[in-house]
Short mmCIF file of N, CA and C in Angstrom, two decimals:
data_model
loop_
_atom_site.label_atom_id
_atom_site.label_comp_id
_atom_site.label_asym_id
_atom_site.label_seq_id
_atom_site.Cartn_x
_atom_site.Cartn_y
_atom_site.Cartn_z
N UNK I 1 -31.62 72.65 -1.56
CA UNK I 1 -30.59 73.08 -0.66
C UNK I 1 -29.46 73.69 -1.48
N UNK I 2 -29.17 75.18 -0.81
CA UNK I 2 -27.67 75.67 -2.01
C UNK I 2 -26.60 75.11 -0.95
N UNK I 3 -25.35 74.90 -1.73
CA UNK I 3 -24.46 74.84 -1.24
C UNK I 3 -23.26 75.72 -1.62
N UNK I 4 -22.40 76.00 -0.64
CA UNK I 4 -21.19 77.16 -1.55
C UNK I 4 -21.00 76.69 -3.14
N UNK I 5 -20.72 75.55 -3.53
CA UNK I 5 -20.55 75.22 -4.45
C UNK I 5 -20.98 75.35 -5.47
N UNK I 6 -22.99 75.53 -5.66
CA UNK I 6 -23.98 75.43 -6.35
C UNK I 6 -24.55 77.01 -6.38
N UNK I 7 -24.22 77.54 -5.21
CA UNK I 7 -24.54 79.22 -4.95
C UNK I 7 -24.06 79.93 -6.37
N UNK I 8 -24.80 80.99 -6.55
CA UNK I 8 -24.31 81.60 -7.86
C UNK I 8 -23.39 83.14 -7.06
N UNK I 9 -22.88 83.24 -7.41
CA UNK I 9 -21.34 83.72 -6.86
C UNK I 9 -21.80 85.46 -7.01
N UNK I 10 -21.61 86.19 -6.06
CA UNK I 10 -22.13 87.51 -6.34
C UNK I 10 -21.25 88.26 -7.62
N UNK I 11 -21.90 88.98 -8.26
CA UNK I 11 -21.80 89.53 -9.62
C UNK I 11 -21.30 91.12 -9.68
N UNK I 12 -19.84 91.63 -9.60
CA UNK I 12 -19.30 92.83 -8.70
C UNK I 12 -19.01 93.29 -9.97
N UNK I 13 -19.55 94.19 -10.74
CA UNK I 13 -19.15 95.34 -11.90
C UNK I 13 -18.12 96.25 -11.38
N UNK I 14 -16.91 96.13 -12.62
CA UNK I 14 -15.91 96.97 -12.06
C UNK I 14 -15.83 98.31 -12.10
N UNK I 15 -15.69 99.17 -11.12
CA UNK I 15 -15.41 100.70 -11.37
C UNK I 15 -15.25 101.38 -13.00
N UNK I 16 -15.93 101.47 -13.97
CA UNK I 16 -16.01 102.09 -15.00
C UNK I 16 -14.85 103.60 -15.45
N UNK I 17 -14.86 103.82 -14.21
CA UNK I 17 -13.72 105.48 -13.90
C UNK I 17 -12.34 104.33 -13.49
N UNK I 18 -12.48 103.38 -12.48
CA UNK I 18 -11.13 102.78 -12.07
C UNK I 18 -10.26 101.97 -13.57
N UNK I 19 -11.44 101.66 -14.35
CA UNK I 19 -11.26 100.65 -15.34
C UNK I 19 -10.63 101.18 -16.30
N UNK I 20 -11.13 102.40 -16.91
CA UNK I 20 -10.72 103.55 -17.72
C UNK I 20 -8.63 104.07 -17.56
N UNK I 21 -8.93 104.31 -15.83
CA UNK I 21 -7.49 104.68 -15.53
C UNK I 21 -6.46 103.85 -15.41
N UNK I 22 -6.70 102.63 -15.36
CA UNK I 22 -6.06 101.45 -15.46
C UNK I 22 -5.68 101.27 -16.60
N UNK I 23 -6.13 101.11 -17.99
CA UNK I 23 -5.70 101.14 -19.31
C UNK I 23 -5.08 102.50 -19.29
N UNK I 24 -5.25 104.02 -19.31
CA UNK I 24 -4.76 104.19 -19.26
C UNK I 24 -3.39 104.57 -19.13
N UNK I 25 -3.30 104.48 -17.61
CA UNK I 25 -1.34 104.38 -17.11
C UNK I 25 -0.78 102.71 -17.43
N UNK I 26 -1.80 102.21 -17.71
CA UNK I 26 -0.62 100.87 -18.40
C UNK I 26 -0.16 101.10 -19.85
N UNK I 27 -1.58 101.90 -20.14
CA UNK I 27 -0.92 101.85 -21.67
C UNK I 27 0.45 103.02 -21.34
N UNK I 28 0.90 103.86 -20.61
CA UNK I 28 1.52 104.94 -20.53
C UNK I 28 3.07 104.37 -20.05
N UNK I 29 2.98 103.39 -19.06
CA UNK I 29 4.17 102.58 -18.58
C UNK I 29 4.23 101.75 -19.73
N UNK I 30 3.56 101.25 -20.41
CA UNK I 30 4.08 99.96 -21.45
C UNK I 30 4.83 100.92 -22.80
N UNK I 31 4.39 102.03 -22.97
CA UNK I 31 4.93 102.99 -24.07
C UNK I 31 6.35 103.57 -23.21
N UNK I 32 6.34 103.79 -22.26
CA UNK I 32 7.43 103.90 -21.97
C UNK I 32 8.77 103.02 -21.59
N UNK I 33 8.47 101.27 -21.11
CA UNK I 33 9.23 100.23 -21.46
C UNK I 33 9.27 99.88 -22.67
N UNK I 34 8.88 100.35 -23.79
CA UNK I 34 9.16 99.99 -24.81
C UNK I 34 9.94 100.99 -25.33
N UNK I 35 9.94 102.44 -25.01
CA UNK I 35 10.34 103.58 -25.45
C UNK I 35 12.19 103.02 -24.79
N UNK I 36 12.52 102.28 -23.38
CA UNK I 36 13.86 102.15 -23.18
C UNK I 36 13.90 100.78 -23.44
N UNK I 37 13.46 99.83 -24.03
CA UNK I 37 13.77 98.68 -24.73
C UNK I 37 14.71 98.97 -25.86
N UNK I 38 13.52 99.76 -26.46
CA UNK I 38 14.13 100.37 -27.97
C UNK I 38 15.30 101.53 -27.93
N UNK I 39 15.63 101.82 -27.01
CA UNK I 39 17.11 102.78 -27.10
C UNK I 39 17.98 101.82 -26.65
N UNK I 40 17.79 100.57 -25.94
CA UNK I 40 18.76 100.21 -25.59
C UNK I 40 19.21 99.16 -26.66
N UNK I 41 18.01 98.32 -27.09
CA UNK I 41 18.38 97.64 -28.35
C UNK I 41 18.78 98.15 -29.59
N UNK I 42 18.52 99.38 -29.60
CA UNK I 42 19.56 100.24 -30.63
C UNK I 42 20.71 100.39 -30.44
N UNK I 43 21.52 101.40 -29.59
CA UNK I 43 22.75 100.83 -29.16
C UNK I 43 23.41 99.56 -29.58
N UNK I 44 22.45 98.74 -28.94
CA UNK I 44 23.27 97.19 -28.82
C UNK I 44 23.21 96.78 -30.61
N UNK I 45 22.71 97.06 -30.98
CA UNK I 45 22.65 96.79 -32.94
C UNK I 45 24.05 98.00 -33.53
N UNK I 46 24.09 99.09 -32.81
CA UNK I 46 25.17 99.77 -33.12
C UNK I 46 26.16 99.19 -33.17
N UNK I 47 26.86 98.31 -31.95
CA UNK I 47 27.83 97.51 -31.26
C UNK I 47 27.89 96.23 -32.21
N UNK I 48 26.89 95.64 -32.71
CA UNK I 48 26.72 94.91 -33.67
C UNK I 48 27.51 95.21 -35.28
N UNK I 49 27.01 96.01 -35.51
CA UNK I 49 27.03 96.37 -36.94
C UNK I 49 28.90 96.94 -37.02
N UNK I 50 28.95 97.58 -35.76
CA UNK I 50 30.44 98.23 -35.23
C UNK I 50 31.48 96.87 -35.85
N UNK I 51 31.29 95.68 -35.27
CA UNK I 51 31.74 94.41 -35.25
C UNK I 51 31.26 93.92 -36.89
N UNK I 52 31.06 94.21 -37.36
CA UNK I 52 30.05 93.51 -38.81
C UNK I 52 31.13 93.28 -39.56
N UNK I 53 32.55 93.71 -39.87
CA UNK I 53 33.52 93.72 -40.71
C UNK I 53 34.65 92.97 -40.33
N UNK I 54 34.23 92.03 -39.68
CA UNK I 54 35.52 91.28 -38.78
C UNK I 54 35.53 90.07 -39.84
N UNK I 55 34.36 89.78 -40.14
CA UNK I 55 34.03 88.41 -41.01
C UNK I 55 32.90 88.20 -41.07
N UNK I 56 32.87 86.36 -41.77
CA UNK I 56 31.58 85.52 -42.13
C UNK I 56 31.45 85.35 -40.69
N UNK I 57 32.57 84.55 -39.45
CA UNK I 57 31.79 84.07 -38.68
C UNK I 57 31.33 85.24 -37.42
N UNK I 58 31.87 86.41 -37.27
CA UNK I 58 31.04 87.36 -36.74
C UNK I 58 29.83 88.11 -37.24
N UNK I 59 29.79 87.47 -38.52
CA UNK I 59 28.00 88.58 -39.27
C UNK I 59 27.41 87.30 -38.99
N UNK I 60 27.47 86.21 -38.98
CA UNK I 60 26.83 84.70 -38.92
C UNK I 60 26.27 84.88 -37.56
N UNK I 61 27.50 85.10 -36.82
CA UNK I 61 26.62 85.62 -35.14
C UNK I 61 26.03 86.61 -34.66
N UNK I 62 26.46 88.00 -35.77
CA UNK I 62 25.36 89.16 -35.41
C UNK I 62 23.85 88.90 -36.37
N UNK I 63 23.85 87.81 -37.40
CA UNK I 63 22.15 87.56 -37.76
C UNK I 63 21.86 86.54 -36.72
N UNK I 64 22.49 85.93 -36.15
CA UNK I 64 21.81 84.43 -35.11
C UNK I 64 21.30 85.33 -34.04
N UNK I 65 21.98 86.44 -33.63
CA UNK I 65 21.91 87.16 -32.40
C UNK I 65 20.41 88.33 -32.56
N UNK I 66 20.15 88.69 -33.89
CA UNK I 66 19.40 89.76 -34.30
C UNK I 66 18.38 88.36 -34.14
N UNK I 67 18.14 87.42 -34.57
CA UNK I 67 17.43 86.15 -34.65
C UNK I 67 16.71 86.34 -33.20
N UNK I 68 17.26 85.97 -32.45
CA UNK I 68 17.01 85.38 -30.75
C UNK I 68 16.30 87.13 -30.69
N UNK I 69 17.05 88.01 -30.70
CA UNK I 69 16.35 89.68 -30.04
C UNK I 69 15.04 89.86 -30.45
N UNK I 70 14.28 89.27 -32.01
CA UNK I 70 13.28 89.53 -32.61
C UNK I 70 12.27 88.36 -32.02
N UNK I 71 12.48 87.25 -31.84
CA UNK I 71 12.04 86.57 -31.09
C UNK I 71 11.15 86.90 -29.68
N UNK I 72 12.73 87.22 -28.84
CA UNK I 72 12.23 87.80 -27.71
C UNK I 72 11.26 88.69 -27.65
N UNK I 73 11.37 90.07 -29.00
CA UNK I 73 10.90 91.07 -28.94
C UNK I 73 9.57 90.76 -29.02
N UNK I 74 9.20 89.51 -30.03
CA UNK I 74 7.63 89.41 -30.21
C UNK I 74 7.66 88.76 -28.79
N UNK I 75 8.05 87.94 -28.06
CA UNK I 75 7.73 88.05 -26.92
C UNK I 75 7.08 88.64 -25.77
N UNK I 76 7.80 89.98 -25.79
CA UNK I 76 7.95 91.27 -24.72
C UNK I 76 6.08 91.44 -25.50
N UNK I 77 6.12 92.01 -26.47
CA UNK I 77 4.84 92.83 -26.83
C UNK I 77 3.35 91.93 -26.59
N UNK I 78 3.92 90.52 -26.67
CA UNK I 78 2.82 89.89 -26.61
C UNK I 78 2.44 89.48 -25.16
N UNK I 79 4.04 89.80 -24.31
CA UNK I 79 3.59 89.71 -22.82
C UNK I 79 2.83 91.25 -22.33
N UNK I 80 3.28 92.28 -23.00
CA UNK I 80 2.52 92.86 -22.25
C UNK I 80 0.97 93.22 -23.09
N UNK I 81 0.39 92.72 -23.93
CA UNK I 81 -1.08 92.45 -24.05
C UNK I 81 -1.57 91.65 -23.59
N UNK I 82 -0.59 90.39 -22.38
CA UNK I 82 -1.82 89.75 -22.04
C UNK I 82 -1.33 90.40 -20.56
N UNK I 83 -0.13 91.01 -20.35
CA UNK I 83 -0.29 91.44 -18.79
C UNK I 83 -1.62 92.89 -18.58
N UNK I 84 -1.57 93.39 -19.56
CA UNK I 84 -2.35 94.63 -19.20
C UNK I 84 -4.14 94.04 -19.56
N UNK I 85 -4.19 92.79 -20.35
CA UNK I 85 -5.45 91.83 -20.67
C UNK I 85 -6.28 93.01 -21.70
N UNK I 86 -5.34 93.61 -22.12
CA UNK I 86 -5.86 94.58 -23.25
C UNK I 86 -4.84 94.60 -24.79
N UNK I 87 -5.51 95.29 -25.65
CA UNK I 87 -4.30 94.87 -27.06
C UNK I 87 -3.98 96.43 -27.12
N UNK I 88 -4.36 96.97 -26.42
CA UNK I 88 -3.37 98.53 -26.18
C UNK I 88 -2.65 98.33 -25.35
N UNK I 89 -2.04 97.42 -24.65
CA UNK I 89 -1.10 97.17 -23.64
C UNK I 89 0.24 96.51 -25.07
N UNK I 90 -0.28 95.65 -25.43
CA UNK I 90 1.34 95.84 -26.34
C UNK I 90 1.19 96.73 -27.51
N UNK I 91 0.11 97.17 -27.60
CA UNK I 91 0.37 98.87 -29.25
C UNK I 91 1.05 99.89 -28.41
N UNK I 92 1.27 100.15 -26.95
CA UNK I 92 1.72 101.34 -26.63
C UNK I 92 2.92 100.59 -26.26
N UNK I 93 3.58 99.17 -25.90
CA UNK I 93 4.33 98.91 -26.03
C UNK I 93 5.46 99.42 -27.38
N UNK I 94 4.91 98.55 -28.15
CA UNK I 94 5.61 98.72 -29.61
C UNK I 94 5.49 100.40 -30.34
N UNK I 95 4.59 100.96 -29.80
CA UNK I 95 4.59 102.08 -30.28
C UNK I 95 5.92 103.18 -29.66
N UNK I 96 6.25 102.81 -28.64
CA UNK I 96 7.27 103.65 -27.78
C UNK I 96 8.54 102.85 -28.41
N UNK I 97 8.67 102.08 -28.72
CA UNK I 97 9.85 101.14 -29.65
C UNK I 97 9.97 101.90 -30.54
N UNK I 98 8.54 101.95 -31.94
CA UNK I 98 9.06 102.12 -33.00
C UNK I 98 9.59 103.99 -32.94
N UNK I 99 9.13 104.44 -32.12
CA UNK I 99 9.28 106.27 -31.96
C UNK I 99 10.69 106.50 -31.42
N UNK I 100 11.52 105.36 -30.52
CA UNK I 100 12.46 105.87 -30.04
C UNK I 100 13.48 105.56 -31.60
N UNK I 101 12.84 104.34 -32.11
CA UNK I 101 13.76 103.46 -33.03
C UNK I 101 13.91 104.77 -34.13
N UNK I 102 12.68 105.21 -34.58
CA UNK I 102 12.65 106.23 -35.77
C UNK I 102 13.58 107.61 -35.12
N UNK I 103 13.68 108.41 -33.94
CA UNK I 103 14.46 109.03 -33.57
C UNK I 103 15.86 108.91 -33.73
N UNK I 104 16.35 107.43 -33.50
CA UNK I 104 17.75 106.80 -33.95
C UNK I 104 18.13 106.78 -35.08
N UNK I 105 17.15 106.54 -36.31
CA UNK I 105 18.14 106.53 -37.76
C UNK I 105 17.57 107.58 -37.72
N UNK I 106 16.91 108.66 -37.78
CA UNK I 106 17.04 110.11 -38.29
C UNK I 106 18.25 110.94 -38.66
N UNK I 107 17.69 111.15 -40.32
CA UNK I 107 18.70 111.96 -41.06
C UNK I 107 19.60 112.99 -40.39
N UNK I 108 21.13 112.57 -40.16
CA UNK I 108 21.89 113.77 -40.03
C UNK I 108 22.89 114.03 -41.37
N UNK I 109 23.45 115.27 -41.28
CA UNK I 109 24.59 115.33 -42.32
C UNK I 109 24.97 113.85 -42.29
N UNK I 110 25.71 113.67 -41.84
CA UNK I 110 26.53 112.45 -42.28
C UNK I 110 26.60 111.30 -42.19
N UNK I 111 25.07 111.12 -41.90
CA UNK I 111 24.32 109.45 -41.95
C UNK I 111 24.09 109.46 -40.63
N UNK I 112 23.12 108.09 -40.73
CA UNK I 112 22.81 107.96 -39.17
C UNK I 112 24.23 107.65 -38.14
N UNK I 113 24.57 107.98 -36.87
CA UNK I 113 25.70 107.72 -36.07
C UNK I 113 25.40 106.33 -35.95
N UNK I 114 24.32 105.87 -34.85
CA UNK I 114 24.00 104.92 -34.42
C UNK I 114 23.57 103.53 -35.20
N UNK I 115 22.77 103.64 -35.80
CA UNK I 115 22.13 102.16 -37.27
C UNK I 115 22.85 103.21 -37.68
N UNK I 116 23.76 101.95 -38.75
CA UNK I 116 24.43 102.41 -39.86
C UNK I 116 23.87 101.61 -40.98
N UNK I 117 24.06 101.65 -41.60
CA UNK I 117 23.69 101.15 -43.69
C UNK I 117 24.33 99.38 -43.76
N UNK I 118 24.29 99.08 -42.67
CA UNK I 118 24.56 97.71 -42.56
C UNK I 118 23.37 96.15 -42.81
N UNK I 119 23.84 95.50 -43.72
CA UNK I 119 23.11 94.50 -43.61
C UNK I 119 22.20 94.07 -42.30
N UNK I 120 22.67 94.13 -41.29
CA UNK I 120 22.34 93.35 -40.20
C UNK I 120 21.21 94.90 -39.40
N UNK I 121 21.61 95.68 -39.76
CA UNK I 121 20.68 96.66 -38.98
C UNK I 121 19.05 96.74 -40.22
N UNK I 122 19.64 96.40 -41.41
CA UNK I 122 18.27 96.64 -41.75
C UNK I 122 17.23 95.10 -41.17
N UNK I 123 18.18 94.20 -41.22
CA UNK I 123 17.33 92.98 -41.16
C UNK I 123 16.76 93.05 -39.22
N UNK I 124 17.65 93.95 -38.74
CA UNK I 124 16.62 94.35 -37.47
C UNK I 124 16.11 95.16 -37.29
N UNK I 125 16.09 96.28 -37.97
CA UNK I 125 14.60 97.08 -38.64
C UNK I 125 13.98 96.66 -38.50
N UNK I 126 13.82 95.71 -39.70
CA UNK I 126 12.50 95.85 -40.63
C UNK I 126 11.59 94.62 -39.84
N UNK I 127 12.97 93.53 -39.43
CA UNK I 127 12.39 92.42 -38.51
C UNK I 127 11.86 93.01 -37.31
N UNK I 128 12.16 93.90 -36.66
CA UNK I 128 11.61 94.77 -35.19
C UNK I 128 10.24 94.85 -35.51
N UNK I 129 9.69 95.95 -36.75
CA UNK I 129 8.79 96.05 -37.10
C UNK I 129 7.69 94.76 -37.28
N UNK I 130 7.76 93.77 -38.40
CA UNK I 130 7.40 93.02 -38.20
C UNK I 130 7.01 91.55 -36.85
N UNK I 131 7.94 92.04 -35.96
CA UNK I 131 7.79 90.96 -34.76
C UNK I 131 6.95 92.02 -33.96
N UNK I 132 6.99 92.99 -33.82
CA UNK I 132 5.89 94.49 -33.40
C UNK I 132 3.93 93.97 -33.80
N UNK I 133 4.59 93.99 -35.11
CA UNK I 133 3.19 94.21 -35.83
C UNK I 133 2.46 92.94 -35.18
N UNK I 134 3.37 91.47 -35.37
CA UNK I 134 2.83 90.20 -35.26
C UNK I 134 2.57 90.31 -33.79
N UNK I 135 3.23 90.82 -32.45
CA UNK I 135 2.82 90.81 -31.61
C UNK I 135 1.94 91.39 -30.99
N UNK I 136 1.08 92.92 -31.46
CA UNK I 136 -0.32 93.45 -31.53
C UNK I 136 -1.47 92.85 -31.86
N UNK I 137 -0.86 91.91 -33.25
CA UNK I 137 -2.06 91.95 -33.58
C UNK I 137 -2.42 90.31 -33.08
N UNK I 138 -1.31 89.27 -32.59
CA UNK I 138 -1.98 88.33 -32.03
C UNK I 138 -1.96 88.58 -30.25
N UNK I 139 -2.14 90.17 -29.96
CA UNK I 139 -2.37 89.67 -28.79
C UNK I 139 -3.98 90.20 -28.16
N UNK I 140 -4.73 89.90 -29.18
CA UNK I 140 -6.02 90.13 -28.20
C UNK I 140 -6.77 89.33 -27.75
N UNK I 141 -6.82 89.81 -26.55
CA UNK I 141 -7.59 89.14 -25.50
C UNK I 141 -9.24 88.76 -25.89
N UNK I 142 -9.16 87.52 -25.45
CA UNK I 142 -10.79 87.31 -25.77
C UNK I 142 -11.63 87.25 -24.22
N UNK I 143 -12.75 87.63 -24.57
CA UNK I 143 -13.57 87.23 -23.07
C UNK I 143 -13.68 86.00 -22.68
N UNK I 144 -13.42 86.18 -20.71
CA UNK I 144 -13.19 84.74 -19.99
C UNK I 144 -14.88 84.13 -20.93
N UNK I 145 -14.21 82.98 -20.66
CA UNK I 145 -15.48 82.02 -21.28
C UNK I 145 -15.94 81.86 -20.29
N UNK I 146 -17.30 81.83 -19.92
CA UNK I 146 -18.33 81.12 -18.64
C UNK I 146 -18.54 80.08 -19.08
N UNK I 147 -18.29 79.07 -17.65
CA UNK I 147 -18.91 77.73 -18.12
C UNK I 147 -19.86 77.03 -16.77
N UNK I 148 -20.91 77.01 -17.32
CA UNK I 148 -22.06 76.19 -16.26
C UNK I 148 -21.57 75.01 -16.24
N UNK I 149 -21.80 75.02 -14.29
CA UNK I 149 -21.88 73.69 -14.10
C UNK I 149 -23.08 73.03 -14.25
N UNK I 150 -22.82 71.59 -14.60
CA UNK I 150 -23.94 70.40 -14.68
C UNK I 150 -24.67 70.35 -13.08
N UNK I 151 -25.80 70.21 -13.00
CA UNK I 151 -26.36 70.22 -11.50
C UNK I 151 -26.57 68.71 -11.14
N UNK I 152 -26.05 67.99 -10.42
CA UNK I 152 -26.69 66.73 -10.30
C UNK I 152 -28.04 66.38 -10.45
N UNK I 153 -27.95 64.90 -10.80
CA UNK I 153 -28.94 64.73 -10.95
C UNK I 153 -29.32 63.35 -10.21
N UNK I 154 -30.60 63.56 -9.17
CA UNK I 154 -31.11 62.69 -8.06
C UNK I 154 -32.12 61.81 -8.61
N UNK I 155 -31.08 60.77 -8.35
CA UNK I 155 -32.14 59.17 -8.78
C UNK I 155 -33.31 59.31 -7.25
N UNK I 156 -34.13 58.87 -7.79
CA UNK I 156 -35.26 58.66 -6.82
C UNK I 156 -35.61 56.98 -6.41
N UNK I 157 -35.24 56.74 -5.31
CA UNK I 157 -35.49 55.02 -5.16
C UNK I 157 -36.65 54.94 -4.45
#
């Protein structure tokens, strides 16, 4: 006798064309939340570094503060490889980061406007990068595990 329970569950292959376009425009929206992550967390490191000359206990709070953002940041990248359940969901993340980020210190005459030559902007550089990298590369998805159920088993009296 089957029962819903014991029934083997129909087996629905996903659209191959739907599946395709789906990575796709996620990877395309995740490059682009990362593309205004990263302009806005630039700025906000500007505003930082702006403040960097006040003292020990305002650079003490712009590294505690660069601390918590890099954090978060591996956060963000590693949420969106498991929201898109792909590891091109956080590379086009971080990839739209590091392109807006490299647009920002680009060489002008008279130094970068925005990151300036400040302690605290390189250590959120280079830390961006690295919480980037760490969040690609631990975010891949592994396949759901299948697990059989045990079938009872009928004592005979």
């Amino acid at each position: 006798m089957t029962t819903p329970e014991t029934a083997a569950a129909p087996h629905n292959s996903p659209n191959p064309f739907a599946s395709a376009a789906m990575t796709v425009l996620s990877f395309a929206v995740l490059l682009f939340a990362g593309a205004a992550v990263g302009l806005m967390s630039g700025f906000s490191m500007g505003w930082v570094s702006h403040f960097w000359d006040l003292g020990p206990i305002t650079q003490a709070g712009g590294v505690a503060a660069v601390v918590v953002y890099l954090v978060a940041l591996y956060a963000l990248c590693r949420l969106a490889g498991w929201g898109s359940r792909r590891q091109s969901g956080a590379l086009g993340f971080a990839l739209g980061f590091v392109a807006i980020l490299l647009a920002m210190i680009g060489y002008t005459v008279g130094g970068s406007i925005v990151i300036s030559g400040k302690l605290v902007n390189y250590v959120f550089l280079f830390g961006s990068m690295v919480a980037l990298a760490a969040g690609v590369v631990r975010s891949v998805v592994l396949p759901p595990r299948t697990t059989h159920r045990a079938q009872p088993q009928v004592s005979g009296a």
